[in-house]
mmCIF file of C-alpha atoms and ligand atoms in Angstrom:
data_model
loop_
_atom_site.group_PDB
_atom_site.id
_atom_site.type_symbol
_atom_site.label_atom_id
_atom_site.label_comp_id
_atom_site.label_asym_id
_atom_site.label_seq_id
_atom_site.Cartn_x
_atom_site.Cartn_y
_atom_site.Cartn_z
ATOM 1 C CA UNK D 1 9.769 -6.169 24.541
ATOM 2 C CA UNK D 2 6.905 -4.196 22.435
ATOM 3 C CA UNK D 3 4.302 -5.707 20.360
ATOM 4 C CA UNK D 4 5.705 -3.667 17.862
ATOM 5 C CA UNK D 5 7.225 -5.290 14.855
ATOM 6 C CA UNK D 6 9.666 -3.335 12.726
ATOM 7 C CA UNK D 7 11.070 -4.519 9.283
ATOM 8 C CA UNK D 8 13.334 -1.829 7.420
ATOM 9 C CA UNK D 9 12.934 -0.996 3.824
ATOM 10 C CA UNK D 10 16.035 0.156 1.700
ATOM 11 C CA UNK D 11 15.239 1.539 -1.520
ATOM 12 C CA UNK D 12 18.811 2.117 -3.975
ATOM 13 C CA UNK D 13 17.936 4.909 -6.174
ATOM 14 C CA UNK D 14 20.717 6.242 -9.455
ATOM 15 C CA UNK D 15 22.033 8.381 -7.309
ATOM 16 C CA UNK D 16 20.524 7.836 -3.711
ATOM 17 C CA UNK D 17 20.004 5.319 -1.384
ATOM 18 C CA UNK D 18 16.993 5.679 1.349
ATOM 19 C CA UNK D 19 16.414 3.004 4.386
ATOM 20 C CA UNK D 20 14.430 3.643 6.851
ATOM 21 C CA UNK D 21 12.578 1.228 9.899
ATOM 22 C CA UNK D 22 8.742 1.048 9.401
ATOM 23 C CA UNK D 23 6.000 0.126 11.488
ATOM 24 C CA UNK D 24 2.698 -2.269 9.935
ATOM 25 C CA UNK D 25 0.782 0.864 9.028
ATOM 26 C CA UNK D 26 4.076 2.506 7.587
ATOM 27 C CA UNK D 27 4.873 4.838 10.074
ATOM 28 C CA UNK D 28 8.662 5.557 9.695
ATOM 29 C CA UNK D 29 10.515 5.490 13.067
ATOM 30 C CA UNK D 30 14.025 5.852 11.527
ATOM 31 C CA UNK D 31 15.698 7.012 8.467
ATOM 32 C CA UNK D 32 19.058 7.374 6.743
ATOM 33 C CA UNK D 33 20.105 8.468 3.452
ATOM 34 C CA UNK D 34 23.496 8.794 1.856
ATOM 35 C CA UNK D 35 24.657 8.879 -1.929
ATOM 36 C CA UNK D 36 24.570 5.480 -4.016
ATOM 37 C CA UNK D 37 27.862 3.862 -4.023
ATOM 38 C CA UNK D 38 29.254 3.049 -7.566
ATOM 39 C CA UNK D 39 29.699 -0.499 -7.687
ATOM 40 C CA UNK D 40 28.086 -3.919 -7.590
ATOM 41 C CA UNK D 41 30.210 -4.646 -4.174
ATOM 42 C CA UNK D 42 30.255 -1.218 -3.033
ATOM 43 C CA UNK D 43 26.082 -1.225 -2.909
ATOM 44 C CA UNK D 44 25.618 -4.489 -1.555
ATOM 45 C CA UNK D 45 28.517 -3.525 1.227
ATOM 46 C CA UNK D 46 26.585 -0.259 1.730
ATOM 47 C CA UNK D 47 22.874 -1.764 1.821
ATOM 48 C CA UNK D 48 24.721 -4.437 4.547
ATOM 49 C CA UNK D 49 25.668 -1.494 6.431
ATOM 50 C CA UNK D 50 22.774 0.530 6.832
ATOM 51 C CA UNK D 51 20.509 -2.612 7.925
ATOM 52 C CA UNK D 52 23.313 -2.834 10.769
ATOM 53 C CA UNK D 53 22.767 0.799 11.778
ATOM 54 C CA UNK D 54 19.181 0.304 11.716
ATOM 55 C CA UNK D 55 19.008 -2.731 13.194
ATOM 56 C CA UNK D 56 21.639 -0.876 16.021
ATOM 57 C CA UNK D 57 18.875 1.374 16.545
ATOM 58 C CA UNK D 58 15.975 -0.391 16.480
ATOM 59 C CA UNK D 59 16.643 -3.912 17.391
ATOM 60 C CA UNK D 60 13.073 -4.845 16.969
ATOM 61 C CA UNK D 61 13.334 -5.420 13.057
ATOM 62 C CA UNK D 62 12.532 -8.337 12.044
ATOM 63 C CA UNK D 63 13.139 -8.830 7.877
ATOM 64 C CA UNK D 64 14.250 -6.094 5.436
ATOM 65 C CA UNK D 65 13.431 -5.486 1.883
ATOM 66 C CA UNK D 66 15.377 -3.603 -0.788
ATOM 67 C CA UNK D 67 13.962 -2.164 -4.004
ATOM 68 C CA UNK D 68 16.393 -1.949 -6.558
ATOM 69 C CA UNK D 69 16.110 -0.229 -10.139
ATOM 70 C CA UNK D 70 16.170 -2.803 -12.313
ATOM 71 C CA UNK D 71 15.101 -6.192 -13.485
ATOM 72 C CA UNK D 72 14.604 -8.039 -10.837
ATOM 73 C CA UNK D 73 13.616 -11.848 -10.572
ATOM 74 C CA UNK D 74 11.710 -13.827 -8.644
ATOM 75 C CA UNK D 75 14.207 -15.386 -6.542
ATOM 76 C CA UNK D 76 16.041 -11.379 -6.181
ATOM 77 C CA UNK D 77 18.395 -11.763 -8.856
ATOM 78 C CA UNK D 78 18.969 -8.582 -10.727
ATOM 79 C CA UNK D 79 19.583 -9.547 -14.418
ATOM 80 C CA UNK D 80 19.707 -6.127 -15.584
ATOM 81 C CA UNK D 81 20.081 -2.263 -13.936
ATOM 82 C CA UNK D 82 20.745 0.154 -16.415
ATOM 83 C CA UNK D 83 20.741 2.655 -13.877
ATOM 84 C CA UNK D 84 23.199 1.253 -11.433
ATOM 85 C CA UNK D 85 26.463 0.029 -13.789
ATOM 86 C CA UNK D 86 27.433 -3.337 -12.393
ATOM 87 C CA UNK D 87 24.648 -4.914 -11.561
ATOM 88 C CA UNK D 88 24.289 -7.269 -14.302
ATOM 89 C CA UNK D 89 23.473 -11.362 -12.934
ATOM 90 C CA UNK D 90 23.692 -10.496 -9.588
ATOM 91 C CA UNK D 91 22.230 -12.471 -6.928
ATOM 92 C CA UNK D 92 21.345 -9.423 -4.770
ATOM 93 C CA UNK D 93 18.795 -11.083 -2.376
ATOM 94 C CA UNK D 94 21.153 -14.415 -1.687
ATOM 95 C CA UNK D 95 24.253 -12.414 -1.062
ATOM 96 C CA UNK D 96 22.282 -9.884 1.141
ATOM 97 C CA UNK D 97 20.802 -12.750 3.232
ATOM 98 C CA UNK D 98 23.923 -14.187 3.824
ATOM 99 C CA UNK D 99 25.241 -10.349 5.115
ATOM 100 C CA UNK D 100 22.430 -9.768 7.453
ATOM 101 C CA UNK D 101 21.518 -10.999 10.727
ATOM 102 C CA UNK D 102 17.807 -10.534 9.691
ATOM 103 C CA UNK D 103 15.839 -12.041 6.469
ATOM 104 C CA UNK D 104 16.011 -10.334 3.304
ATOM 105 C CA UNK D 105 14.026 -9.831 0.132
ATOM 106 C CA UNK D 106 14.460 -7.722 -3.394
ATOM 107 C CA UNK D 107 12.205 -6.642 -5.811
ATOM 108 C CA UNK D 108 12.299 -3.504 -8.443
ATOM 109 C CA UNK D 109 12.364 -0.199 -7.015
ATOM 110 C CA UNK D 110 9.072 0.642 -8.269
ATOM 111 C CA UNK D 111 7.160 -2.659 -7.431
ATOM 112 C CA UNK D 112 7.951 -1.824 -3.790
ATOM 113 C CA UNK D 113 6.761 2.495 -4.454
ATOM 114 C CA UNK D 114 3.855 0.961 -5.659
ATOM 115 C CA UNK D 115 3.001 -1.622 -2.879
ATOM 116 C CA UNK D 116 3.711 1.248 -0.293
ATOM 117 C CA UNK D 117 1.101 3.968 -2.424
ATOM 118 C CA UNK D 118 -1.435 1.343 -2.320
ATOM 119 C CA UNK D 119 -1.299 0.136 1.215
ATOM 120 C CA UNK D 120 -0.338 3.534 2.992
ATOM 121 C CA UNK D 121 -0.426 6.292 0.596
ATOM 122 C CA UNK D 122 -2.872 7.773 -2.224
ATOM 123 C CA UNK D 123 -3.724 4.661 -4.077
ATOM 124 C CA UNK D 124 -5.367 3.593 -0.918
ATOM 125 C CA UNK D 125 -8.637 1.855 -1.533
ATOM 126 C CA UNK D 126 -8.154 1.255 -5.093
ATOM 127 C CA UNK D 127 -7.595 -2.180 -6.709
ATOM 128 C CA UNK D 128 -6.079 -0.783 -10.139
ATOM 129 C CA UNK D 129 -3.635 1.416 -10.008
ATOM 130 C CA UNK D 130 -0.805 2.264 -12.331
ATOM 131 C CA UNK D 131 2.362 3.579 -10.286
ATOM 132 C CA UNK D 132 4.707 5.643 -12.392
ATOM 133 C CA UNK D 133 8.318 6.786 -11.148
ATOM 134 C CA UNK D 134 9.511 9.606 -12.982
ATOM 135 C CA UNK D 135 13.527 9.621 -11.488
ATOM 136 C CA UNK D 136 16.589 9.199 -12.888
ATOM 137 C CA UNK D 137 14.643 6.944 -15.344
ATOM 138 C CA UNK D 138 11.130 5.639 -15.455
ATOM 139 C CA UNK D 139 9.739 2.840 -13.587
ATOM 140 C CA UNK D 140 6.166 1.351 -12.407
ATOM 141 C CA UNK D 141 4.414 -0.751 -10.313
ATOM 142 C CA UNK D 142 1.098 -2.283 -11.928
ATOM 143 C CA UNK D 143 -1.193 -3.186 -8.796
ATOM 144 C CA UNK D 144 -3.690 -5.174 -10.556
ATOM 145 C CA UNK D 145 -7.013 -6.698 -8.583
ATOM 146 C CA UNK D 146 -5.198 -5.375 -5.732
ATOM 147 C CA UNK D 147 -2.078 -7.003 -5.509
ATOM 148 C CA UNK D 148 1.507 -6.378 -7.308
ATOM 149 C CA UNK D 149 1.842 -7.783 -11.082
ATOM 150 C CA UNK D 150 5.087 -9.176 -11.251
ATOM 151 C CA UNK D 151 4.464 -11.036 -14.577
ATOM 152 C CA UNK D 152 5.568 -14.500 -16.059
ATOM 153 C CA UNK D 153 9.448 -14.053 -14.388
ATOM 154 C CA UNK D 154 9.420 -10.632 -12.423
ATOM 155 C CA UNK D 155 9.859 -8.535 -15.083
ATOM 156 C CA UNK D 156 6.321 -6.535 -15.596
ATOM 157 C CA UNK D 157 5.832 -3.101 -15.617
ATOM 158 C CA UNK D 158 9.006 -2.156 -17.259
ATOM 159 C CA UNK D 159 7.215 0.850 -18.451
ATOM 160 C CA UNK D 160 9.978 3.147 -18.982
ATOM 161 C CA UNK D 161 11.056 1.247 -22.135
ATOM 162 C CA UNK D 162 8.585 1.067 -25.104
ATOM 163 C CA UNK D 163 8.742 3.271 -27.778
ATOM 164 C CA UNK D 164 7.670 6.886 -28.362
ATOM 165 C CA UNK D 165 10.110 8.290 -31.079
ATOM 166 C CA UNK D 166 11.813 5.859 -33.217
ATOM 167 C CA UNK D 167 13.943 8.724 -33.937
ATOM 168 C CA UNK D 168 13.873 9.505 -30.002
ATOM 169 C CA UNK D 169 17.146 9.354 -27.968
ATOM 170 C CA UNK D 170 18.846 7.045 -27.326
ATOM 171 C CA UNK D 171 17.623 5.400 -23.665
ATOM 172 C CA UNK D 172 19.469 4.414 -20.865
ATOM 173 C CA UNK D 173 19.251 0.579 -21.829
ATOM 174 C CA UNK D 174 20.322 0.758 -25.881
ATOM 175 C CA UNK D 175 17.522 1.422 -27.496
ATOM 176 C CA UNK D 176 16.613 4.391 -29.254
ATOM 177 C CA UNK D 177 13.537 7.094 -28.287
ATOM 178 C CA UNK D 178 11.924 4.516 -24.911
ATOM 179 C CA UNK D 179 9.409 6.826 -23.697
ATOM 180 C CA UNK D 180 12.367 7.123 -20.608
ATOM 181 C CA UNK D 181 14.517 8.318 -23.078
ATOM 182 C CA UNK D 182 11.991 11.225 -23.389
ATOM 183 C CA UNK D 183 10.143 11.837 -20.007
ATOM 184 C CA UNK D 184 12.638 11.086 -16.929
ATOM 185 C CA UNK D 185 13.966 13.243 -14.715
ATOM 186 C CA UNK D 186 17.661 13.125 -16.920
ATOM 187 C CA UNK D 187 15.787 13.764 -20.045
ATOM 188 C CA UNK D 188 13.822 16.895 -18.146
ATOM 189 C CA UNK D 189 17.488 18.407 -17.436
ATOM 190 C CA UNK D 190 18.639 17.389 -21.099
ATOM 191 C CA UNK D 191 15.334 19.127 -22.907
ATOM 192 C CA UNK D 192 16.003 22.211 -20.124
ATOM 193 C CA UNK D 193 19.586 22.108 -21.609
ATOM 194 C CA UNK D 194 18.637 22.249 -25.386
ATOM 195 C CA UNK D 195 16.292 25.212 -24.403
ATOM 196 C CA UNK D 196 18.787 27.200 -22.865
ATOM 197 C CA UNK D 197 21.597 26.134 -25.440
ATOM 198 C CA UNK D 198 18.942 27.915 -28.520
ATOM 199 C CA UNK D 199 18.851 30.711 -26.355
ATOM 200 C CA UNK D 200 14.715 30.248 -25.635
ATOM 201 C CA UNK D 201 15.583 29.968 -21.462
ATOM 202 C CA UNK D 202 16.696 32.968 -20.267
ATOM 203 C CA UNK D 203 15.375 32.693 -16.591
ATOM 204 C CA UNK D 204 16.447 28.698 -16.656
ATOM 205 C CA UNK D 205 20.098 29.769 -17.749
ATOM 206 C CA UNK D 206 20.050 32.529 -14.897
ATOM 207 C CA UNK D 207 19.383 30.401 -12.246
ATOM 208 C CA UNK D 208 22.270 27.977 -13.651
ATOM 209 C CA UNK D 209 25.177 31.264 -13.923
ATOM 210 C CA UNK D 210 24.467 31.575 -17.418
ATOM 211 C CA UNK D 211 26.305 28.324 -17.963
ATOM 212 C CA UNK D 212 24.130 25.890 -20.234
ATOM 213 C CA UNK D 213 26.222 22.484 -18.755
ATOM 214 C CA UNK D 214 24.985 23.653 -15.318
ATOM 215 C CA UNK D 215 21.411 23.789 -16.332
ATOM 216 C CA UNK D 216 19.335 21.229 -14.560
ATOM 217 C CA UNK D 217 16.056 19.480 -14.778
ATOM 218 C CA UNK D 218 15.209 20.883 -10.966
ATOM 219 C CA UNK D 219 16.440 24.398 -11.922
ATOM 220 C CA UNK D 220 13.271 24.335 -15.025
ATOM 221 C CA UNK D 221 11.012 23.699 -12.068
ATOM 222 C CA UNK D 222 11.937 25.894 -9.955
ATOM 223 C CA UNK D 223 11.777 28.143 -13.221
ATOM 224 C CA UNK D 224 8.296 26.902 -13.638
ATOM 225 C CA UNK D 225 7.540 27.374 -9.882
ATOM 226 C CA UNK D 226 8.341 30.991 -9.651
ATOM 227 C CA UNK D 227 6.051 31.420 -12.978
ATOM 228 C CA UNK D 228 8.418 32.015 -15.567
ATOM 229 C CA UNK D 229 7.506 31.496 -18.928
ATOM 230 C CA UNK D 230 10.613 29.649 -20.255
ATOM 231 C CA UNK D 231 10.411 27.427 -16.826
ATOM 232 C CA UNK D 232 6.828 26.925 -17.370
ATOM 233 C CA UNK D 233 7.203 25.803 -21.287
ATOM 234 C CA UNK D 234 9.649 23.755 -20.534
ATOM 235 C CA UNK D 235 7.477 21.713 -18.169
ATOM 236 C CA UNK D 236 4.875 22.218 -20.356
ATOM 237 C CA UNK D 237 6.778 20.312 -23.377
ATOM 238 C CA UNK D 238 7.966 17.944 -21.348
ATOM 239 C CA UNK D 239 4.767 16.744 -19.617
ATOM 240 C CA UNK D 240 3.714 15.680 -22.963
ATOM 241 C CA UNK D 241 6.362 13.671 -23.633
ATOM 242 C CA UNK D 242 4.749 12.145 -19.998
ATOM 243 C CA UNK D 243 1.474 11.938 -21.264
ATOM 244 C CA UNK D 244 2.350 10.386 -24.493
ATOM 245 C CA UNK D 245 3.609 7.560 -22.891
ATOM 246 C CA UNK D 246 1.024 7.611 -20.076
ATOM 247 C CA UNK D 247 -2.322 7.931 -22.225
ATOM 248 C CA UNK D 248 -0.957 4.756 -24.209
ATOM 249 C CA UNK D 249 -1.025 3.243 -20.767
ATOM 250 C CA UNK D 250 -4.259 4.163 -19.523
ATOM 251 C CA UNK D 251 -5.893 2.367 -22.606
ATOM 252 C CA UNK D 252 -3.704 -0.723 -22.204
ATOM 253 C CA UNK D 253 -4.540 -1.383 -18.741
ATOM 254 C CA UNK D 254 -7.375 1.249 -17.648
ATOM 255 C CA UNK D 255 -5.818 2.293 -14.308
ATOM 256 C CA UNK D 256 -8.653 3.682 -11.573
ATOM 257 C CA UNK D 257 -6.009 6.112 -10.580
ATOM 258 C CA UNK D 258 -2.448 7.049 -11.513
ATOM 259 C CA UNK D 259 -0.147 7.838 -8.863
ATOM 260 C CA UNK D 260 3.399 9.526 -9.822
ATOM 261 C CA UNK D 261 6.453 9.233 -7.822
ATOM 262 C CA UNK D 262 9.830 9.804 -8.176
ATOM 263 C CA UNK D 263 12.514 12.215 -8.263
ATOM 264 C CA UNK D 264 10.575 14.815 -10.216
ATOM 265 C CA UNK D 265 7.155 14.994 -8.150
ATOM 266 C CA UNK D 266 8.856 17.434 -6.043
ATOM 267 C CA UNK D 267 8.025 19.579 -8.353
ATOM 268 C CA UNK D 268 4.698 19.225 -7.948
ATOM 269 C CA UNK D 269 1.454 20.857 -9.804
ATOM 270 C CA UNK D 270 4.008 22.781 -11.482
ATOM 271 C CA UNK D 271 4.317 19.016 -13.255
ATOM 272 C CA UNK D 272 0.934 17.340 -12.497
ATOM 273 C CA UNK D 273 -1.043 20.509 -13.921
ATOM 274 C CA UNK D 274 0.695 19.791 -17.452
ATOM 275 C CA UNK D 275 0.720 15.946 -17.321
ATOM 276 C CA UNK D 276 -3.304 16.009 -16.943
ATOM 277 C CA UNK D 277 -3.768 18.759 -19.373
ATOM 278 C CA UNK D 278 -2.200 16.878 -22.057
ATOM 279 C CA UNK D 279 -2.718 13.305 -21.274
ATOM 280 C CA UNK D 280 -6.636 12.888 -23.284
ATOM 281 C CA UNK D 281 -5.356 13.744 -26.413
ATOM 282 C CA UNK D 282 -3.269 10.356 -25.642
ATOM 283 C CA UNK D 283 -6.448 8.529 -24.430
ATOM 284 C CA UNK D 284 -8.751 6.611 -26.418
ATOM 285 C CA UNK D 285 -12.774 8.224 -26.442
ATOM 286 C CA UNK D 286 -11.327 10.538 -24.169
ATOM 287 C CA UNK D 287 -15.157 12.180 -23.757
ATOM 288 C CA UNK D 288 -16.663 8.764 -23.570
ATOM 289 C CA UNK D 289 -14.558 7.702 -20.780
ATOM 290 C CA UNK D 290 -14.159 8.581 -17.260
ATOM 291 C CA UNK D 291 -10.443 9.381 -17.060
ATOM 292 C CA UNK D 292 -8.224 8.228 -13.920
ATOM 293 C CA UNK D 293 -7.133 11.487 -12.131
ATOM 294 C CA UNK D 294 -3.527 11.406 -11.655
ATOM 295 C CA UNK D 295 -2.031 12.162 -8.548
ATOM 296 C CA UNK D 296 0.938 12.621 -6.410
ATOM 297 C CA UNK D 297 2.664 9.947 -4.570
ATOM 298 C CA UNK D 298 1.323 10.793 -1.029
ATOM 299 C CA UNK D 299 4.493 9.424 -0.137
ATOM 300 C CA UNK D 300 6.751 11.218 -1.963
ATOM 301 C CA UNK D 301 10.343 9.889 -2.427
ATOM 302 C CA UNK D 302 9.924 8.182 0.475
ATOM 303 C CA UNK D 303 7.745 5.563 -1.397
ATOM 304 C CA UNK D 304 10.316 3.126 -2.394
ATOM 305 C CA UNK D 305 11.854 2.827 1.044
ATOM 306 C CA UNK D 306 8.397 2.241 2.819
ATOM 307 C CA UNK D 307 7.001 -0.248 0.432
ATOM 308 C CA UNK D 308 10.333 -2.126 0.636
ATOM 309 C CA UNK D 309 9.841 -2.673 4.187
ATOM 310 C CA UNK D 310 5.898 -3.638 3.775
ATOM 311 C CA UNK D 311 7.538 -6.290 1.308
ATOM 312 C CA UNK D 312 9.481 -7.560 3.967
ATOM 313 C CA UNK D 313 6.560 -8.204 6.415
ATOM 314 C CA UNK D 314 5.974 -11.183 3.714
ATOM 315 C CA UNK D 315 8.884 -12.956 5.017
ATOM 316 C CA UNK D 316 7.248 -12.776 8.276
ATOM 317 C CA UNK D 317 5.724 -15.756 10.337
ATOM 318 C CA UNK D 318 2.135 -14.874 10.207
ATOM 319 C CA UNK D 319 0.838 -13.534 13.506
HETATM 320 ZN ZN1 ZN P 1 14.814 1.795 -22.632
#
């Protein structure tokens, strides 16, 4: 028997799910990964399974938590995920306690990113930090006087979904031009689309075989990375659709520091560069201000996964 306490963190992502075992200071000891199932049943089955294959592995954990994309209550009911089809009333954290040998709690995807940034990763030492997950859509975490805002019902820091362009897109949940609609990771490969479809991304529709439907969000970046111009505009234009959401944020809730995760911060300063460059025109008395620096994730797309297991130590007995 070691001291050492394990809980596992699963984090279901659009398109991927991520668990891995986790010690108190968020050192991962195991990982596995695999595609998200389509499916209210099929996820649950799958999140059942991997806490079996973790917990086959590392029989010391001891609770698990699971971040999931979408509204989230406080009891782990997901009322709404407009990124995983399905999952509309569903009593995620109930039916996943039942399924595991081991207790179990859910929160939103990017509560849990958040939680892990502040307690292991680069919003370390800060007490107000502003957690943005540029994926598949947007999400956030508010940490505010040091602890995660969940709001009046678990429902806070839906930032993904106010509104930037009344004649916008239309967003993943309905409603038309949601600064998501205009800034995630799927509206990064539709802008890189439009660009190559006018004929202004020559290098972005070469690395996609000349064939605009292939044209991704990742192949822009990698555009960008390499230094080509269309790449490079691209990512330019589309990091102030970031900051125009972002700067509206800072002055609502005056963030020490904002940390991006997600999908997309693979990409790097190929993404942060632009996204600070443009965000003071979005921020009130820009030159009278201090402005928060914005910065990576430190723990990259790993940041769901580890803060879902830190969320599970609360379901611990206290030492
Ligand atoms: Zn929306």
């Amino acid at each position: 028997m070691g001291s050492r306490v394990l809980t596992a963190g699963v984090d279901i992502g659009g398109t991927k799910l991520l668990a891995v075992a986790a010690t108190e200071k968020g050192e991962i000891v195991a990982e596995r990964r695999q595609p998200t199932a389509e499916g209210t049943e099929a996820v649950l089955a799958d999140i059942t399974a991997v806490v079996a294959d973790l917990l086959a592995a590392q029989p010391d954990i001891a609770a698990v938590g699971v971040g999931l994309p979408g509204l989230v209550d406080l009891a782990g009911v997901v009322h709404y995920a407009p990124n995983l089809p399905g999952f509309v009333g569903v009593a995620a954290q109930a039916r996943l306690a039942a399924a595991c040998p081991v207790p179990v709690v859910v929160d939103n995807d990017a509560n849990v990113a958040a939680l892990a940034e502040v307690l292991h990763g680069a919003g370390r030492g800060h007490r107000e930090v502003l957690m943005v997950t540029l994926g598949t859509g947007i999400g956030g975490g508010l940490i505010i006087n040091g602890a995660v805002n969940r709001g009046g019902f678990g429902f806070a820091a839906e930032i993904g979904h106010f509104t930037v362009d009344r004649d916008g897109p239309v967003c993943s949940c309905g409603e038309r031009g949601h600064w998501e609609a205009l800034a995630s990771g799927t509206a990064l490969g539709r802008r890189a689309r439009e660009w190559a479809a006018r004929g202004d991304a020559p290098h972005v529709l070469a690395r996609a075989g000349g064939v605009v439907a292939a044209v991704t969000g990742q192949g822009a970046g990698e555009s960008a990375r390499a230094g080509e111009a269309d790449g490079l505009a691209i990512l330019a234009e589309h990091a102030g659709d970031v900051a125009l959401g972002l700067g509206g944020l800072v002055n609502i809730l005056d963030p020490e520091i904002v940390v991006i995760g997600g999908g997309l911060v693979h990409l790097g300063e190929a993404l942060l560069a632009p996204i600070r460059a443009a965000l003071p025109a979005h921020v009130e008395a820009t030159r009278l201000r201090p402005m928060p620096p914005v910065v990576a994730a430190a723990l990259g797309e790993q940041a769901g996964a580890v803060g879902a297991a830190a969320l599970a130590r609360t379901l611990l007995p206290p030492p």
